Short mmCIF file of C-alpha atoms and ligand atoms in Angstrom, two decimals:
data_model
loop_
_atom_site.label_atom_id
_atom_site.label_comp_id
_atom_site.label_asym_id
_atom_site.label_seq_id
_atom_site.Cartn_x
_atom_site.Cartn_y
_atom_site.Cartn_z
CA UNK A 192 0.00 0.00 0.00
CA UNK A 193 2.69 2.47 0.97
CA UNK A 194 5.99 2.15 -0.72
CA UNK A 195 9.56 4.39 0.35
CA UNK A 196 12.40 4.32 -2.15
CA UNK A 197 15.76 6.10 -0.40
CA UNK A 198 13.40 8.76 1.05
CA UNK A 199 15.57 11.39 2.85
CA UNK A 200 14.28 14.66 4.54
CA UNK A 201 16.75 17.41 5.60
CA UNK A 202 15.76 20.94 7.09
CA UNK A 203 18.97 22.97 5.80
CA UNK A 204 22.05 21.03 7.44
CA UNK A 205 19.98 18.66 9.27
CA UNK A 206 19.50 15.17 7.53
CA UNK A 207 16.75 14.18 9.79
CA UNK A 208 15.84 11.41 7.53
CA UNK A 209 18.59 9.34 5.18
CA UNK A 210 17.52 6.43 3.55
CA UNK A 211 14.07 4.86 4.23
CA UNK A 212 13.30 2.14 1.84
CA UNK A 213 10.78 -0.12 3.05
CA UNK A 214 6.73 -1.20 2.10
CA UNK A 215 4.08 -1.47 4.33
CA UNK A 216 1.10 -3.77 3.26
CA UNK A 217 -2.63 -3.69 3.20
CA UNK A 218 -3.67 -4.59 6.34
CA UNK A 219 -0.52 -4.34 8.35
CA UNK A 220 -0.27 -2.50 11.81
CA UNK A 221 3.38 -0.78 11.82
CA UNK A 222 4.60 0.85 14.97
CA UNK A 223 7.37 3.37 14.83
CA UNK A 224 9.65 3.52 18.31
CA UNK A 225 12.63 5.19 18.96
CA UNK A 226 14.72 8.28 20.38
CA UNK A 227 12.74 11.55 20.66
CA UNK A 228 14.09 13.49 17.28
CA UNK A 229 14.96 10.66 15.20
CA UNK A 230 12.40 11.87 12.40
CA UNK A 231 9.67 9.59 13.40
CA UNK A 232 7.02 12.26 12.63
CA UNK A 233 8.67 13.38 9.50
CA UNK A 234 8.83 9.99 8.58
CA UNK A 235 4.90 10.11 9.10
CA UNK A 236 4.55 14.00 7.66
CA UNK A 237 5.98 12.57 4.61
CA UNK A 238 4.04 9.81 3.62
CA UNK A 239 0.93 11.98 3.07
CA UNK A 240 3.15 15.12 2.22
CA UNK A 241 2.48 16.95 5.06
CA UNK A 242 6.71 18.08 4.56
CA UNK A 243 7.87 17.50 1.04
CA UNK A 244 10.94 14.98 0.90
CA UNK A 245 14.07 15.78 0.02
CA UNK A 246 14.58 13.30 -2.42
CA UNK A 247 13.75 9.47 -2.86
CA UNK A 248 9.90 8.62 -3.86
CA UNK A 249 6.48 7.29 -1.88
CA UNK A 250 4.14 4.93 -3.69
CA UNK A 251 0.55 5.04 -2.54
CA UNK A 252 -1.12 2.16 -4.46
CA UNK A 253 1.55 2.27 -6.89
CA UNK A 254 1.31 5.64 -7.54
CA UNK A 255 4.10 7.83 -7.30
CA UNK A 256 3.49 10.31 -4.91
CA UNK A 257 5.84 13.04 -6.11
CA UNK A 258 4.83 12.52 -9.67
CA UNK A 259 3.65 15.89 -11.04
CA UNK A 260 0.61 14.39 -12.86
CA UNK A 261 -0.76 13.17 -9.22
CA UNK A 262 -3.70 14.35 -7.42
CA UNK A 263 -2.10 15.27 -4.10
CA UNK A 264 -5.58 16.18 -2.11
CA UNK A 265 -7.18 13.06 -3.56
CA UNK A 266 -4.57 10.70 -2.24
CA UNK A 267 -4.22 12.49 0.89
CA UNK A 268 -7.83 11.72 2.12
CA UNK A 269 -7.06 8.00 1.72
CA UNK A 270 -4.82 8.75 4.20
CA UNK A 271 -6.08 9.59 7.84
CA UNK A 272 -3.48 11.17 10.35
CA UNK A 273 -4.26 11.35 13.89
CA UNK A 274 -2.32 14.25 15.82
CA UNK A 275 -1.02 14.27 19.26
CA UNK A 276 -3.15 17.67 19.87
CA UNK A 277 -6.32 16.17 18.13
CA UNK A 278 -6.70 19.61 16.12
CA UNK A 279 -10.60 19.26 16.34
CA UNK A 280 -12.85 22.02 15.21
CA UNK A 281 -13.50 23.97 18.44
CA UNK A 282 -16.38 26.19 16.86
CA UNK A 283 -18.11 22.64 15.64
CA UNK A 284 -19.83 20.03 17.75
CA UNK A 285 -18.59 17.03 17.95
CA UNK A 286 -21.36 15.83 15.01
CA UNK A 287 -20.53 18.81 12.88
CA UNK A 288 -16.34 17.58 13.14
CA UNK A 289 -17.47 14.51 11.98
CA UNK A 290 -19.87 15.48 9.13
CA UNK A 291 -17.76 18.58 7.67
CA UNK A 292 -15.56 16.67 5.71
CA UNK A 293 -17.27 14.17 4.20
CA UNK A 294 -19.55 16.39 2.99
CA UNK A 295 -17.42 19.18 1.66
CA UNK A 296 -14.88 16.73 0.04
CA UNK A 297 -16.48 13.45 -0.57
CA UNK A 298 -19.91 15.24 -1.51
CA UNK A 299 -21.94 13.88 0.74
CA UNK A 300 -25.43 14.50 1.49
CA UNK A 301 -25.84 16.11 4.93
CA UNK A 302 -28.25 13.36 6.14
CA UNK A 303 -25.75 10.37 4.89
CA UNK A 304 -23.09 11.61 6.49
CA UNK A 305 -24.77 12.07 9.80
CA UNK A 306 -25.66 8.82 9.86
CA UNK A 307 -22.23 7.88 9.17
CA UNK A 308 -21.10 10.14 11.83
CA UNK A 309 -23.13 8.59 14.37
CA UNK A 310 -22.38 5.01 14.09
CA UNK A 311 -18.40 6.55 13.88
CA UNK A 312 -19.13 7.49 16.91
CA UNK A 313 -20.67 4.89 18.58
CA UNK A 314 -17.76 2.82 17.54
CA UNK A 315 -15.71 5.02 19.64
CA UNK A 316 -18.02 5.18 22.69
CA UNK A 317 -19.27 8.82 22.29
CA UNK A 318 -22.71 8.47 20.65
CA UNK A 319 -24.10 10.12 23.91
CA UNK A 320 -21.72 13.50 22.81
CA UNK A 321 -22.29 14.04 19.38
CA UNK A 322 -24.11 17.44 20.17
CA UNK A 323 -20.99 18.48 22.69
CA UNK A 324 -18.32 21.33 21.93
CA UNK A 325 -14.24 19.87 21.90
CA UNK A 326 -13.99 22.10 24.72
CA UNK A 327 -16.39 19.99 26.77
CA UNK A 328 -14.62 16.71 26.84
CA UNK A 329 -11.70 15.78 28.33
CA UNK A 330 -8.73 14.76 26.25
CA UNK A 331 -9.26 11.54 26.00
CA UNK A 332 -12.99 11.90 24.28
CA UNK A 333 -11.42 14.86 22.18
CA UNK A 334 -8.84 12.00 21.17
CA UNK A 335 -11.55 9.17 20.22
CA UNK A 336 -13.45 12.18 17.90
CA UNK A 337 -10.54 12.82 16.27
CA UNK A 338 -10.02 9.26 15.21
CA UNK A 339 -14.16 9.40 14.44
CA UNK A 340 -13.15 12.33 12.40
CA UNK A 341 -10.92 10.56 10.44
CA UNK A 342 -12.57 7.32 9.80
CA UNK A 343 -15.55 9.62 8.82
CA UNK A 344 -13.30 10.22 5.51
CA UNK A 345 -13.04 6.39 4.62
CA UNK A 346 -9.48 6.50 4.60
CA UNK A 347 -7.19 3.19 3.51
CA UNK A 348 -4.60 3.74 6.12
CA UNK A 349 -4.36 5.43 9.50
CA UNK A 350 -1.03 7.11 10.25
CA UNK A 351 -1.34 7.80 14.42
CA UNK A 352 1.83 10.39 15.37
CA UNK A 353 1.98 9.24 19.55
CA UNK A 354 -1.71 9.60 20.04
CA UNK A 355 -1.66 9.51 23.51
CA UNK A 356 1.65 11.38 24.31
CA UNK A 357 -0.95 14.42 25.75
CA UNK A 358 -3.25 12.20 27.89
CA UNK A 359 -3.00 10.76 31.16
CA UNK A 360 -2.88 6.75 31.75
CA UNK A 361 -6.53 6.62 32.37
CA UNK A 362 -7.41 8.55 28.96
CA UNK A 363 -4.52 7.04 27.72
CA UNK A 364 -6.11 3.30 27.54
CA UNK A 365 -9.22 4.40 26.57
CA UNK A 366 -7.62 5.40 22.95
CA UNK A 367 -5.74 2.64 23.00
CA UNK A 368 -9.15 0.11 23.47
CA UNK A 369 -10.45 1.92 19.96
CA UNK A 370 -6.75 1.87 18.25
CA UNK A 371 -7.39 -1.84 19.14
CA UNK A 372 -11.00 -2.08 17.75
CA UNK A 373 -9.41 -0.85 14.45
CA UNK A 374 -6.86 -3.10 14.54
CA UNK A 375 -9.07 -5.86 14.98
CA UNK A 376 -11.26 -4.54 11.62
CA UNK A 377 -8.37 -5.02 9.64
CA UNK A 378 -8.07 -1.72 9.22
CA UNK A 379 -3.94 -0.57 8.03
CA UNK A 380 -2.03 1.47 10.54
CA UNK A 381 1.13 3.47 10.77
CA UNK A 382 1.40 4.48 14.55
CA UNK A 383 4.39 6.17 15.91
CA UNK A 384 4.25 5.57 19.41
CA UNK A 385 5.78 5.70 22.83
CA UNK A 386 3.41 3.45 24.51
CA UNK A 387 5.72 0.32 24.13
CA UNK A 388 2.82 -1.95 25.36
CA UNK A 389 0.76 -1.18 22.24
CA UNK A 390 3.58 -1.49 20.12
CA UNK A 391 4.81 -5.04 21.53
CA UNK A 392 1.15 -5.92 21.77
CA UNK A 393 -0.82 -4.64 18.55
CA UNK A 394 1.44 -4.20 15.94
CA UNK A 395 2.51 -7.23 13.04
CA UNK A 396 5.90 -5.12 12.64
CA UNK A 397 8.16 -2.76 14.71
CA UNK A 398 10.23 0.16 12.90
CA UNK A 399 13.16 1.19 15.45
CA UNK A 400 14.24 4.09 14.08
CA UNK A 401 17.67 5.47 14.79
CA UNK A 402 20.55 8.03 13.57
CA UNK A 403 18.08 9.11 10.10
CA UNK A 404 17.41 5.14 8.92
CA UNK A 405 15.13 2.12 10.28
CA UNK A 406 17.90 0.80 12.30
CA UNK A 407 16.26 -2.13 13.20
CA UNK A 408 12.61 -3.77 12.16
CA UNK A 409 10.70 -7.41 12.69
CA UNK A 410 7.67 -8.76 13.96
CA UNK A 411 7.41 -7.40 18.05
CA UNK A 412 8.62 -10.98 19.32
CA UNK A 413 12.09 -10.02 17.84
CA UNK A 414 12.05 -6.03 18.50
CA UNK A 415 11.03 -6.50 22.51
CA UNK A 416 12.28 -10.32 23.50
CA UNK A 417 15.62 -10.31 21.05
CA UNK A 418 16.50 -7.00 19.37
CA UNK A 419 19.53 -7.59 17.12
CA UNK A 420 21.49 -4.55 17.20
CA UNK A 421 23.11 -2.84 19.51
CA UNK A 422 21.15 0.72 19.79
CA UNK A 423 17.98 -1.38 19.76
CA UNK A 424 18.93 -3.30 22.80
CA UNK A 425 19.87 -0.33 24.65
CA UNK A 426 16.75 1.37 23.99
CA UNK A 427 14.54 -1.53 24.26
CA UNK A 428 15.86 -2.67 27.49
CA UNK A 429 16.56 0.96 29.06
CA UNK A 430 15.41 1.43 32.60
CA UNK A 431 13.61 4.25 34.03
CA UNK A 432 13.83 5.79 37.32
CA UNK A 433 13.35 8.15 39.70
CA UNK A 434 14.54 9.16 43.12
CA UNK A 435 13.54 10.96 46.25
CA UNK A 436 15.59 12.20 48.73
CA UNK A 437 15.00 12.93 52.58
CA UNK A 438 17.45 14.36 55.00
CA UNK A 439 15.14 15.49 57.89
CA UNK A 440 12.75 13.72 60.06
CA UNK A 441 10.79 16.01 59.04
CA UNK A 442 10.64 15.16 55.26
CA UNK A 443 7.59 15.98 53.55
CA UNK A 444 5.40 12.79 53.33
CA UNK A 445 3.00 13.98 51.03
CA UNK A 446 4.65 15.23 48.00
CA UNK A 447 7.14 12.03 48.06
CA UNK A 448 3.89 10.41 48.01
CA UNK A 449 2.97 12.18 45.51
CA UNK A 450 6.07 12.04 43.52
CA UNK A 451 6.04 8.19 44.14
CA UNK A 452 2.24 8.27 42.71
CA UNK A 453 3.46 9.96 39.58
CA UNK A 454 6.05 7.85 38.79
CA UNK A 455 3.58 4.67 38.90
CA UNK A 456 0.99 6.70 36.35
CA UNK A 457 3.45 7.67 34.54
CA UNK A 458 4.85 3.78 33.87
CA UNK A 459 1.38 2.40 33.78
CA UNK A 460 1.89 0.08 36.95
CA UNK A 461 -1.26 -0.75 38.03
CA UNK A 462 -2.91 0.55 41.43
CA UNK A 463 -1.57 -2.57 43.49
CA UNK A 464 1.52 -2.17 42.37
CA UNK A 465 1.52 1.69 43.22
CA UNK A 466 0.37 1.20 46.50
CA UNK A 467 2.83 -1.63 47.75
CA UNK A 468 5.56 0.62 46.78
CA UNK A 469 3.67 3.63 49.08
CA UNK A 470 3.42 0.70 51.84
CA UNK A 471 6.92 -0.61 51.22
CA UNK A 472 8.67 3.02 51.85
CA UNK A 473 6.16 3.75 54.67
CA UNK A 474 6.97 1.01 56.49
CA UNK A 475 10.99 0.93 55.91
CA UNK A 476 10.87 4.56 56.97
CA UNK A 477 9.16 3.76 60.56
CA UNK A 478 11.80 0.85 60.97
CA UNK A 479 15.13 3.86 60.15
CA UNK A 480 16.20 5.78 63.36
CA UNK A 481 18.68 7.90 61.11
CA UNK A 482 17.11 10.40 58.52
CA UNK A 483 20.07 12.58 57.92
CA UNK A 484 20.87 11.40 54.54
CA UNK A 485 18.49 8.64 53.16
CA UNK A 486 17.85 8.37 49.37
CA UNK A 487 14.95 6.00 48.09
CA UNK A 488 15.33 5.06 44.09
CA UNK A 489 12.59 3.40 41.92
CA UNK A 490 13.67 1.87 38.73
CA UNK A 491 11.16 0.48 35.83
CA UNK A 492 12.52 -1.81 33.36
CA UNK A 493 10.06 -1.49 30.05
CA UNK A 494 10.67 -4.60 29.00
CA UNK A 495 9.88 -6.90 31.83
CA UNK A 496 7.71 -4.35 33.59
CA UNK A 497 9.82 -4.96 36.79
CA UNK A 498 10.19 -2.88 39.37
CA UNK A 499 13.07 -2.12 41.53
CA UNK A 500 13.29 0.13 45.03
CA UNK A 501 16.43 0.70 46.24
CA UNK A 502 16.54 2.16 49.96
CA UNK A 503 19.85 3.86 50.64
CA UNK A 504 20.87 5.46 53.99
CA UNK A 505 23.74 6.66 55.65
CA UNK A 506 24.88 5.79 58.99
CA UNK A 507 26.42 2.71 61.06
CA UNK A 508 26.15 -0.56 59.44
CA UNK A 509 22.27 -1.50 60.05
CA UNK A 510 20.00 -3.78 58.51
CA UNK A 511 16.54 -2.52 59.08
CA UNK A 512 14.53 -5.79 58.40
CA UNK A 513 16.84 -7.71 60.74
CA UNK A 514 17.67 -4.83 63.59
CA UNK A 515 13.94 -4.16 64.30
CA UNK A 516 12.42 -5.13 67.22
CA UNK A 517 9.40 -7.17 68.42
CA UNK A 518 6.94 -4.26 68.19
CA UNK A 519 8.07 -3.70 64.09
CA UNK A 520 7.93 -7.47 63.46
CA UNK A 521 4.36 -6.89 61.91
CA UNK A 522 5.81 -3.94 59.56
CA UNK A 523 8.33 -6.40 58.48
CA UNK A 524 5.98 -9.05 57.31
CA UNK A 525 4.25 -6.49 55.38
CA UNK A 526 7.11 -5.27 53.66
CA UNK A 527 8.51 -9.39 52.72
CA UNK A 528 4.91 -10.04 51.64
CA UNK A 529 5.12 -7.33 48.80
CA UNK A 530 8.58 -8.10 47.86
CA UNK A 531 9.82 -10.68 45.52
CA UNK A 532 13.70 -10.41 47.04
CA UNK A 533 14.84 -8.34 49.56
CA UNK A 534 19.22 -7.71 49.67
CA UNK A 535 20.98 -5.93 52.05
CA UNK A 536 24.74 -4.65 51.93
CA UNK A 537 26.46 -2.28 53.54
CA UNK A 538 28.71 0.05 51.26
CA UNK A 539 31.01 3.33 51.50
CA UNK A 540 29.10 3.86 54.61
CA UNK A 541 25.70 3.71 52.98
CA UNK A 542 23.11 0.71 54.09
CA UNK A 543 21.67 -0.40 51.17
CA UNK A 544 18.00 -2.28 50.67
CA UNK A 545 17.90 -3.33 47.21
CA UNK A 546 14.12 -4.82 46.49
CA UNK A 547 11.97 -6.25 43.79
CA UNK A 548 8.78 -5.21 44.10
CA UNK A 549 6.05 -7.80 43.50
CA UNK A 550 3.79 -7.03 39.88
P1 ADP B 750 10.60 12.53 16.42
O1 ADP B 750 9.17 12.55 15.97
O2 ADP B 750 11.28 11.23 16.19
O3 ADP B 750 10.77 13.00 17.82
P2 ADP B 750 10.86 14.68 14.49
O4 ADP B 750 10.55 14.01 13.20
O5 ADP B 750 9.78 15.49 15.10
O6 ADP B 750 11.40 13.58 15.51
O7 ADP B 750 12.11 15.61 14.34
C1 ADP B 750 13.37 15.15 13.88
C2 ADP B 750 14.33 16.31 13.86
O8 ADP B 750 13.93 17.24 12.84
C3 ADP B 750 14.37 17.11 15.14
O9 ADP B 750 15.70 17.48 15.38
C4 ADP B 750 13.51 18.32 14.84
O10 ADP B 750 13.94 19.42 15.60
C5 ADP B 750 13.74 18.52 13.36
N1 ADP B 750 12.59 19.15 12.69
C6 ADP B 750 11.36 18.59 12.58
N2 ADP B 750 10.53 19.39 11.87
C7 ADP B 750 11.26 20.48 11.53
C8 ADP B 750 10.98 21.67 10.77
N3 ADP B 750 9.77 21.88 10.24
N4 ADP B 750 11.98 22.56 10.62
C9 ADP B 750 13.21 22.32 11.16
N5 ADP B 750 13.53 21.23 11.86
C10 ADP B 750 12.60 20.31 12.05
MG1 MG B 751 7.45 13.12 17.01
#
């Protein structure tokens, strides 16, 4: 369906895209992962000419898509492109969003597109807003309209650029349920994502993109479980994390919390997971009689969705879980029973908990 011979993009000195030469079938759910400013939406931009290459050629169909003799706007609409920032119509209700284009550039009649519009948007759970204003839905709902929007046109292939970079994890799976409604309609997708969960779990091939090329692509199996090259492994298999420092009894308990709360949304761990890790510092903190230097670190591994919390305080040699005595023996059971492993060493004066947090 969509063909790329030696595409390249550059914006004056910068070659943000070299050499992409690859085909994407009918029917075929591509995701697009890598580095932030690798091209990945220029890649995208380009396929329906939203930025005019800088050489090589795009097939649509077989067509040749920097041909002079081709009909640019007709090609386009077979092409649907989902934004980060939704770009809805504020002035038009949801209905109106839906119905404007079909009938202003497929010629619709007002009546047949509304009824199009309607069961669009029943698809994507918002029949009950089709006479709402964008500006009364939350980002999510402006989200699922926006992909309404563009089905509404009938296109042959969906290009997503991270459609749920703006939303919060909530929102965030309620676009991905519909991305995976289309998917399951056969419908052909380009989707440049950061969401490696709907990569690994939707898509028939992964594009790693890297340094201006595909640097890597397969079927998810080999981009998450084995990536062959090196830059693939790194990224596949990076670790996130966060830390929080404390060096007063008096630390603030709530925004730690909260910080602690953000980094869980943020990963997509799920609400048990987020609140053993709240238990599991709670409790370690009533067992520590020092508080003059203590550093608590969470790591998140994307790939095997583990979780790591490293406890680290300064002080004499002191292992909390061990030291504690009879009254804390009830903390400590709670803490082992949300831990897979618990370590403890002692280190440039520094005792150090290292745990795996139970999924
Ligand atoms: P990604 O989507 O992978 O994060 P982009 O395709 O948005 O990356 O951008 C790739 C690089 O091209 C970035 O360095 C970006 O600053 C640059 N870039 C993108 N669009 C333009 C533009 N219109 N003019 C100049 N530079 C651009
Ligand atoms: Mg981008």
């Amino acid at each position: 369906m969509i063909r790329t011979e030696h595409l390249c993009k550059s914006f004056g000195e910068l070659h943000v895209l070299k050499d992409i030469t690859t085909n994407i079938k009918k029917g075929e759910i591509v995701s697009i992962i890598g580095p932030s400013g690798t091209g990945k939406s220029t890649l995208l931009r380009c396929l329906n000419l939203l930025e005019t290459p800088s050489g090589g050629r795009i097939f649509f169909n077989n067509t040749d898509l920097l041909a002079k003799t081709t009909d640019v706007p007709a090609i386009r609409k077979k092409m649907g492109m989902v934004f980060q920032s939704f770009n809805l119509y504020a002035h038009l209700s949801v209905l109106e969003n839906l119905t404007i284009g079909p009938v202003k550039l497929l010629r619709k009649s007002k009546a047949d597109a509304e009824r199009q519009a309607l069961e669009l948007l029943k698809l994507v759970g918002l029949a009950e807003k089709a006479a709402y204003f964008p500006d009364e839905l939350s980002g999510g709902q402006k989200q699922r309209v926006a992909i309404a929007r563009c089905l509404a046109m009938q296109p042959e292939v969906m290009l997503f650029d991270e459609p749920t970079s703006a939303l919060d994890p909530t929102m965030t799976s309620e676009v991905l349920a519909v991305i995976r409604r289309l998917a399951k309609e056969g419908m052909t997708m380009v989707i440049v994502t950061h969401e490696m969960e709907i990569a690994r779990t939707i898509s028939s091939r992964v594009f790693y993109m890297d340094e201006g090329f595909i640097y890597e692509e397969g079927p998810p199996q080999q981009i998450f479980e084995n990536p062959q090259r090196e830059k693939t492994r790194e990224f596949i298999n990076r670790v996130r994390r966060d830390y929080y420092r404390i060096t007063s009894r008096d630390y603030d308990l709530y925004e730690m919390n909260a910080e602690i709360e953000a980094f869980c949304e943020k990963h997509l761990l799920s609400k048990k997971t987020c609140d053993s890790v709240l238990l599991l510092v709670e409790e370690i903190l009533l067992l520590q009689k020092d508080f003059s230097d203590i550093t608590l670190a969470l790591a998140y591994s994307e790939k095997d969705g583990s979780l790591e919390f490293l406890f680290e305080s300064a002080g004499e040699p002191a292992n909390p879980l061990e030291d504690g005595e009879r009254d804390d023996d009830i903390g400590i059971m709670l803490i082992k029973s949300r831990c897979d492993s618990i370590t403890y060493k002692y280190e440039n004066g520094k005792n150090m908990l290292l745990i795996q947090v139970k999924a």
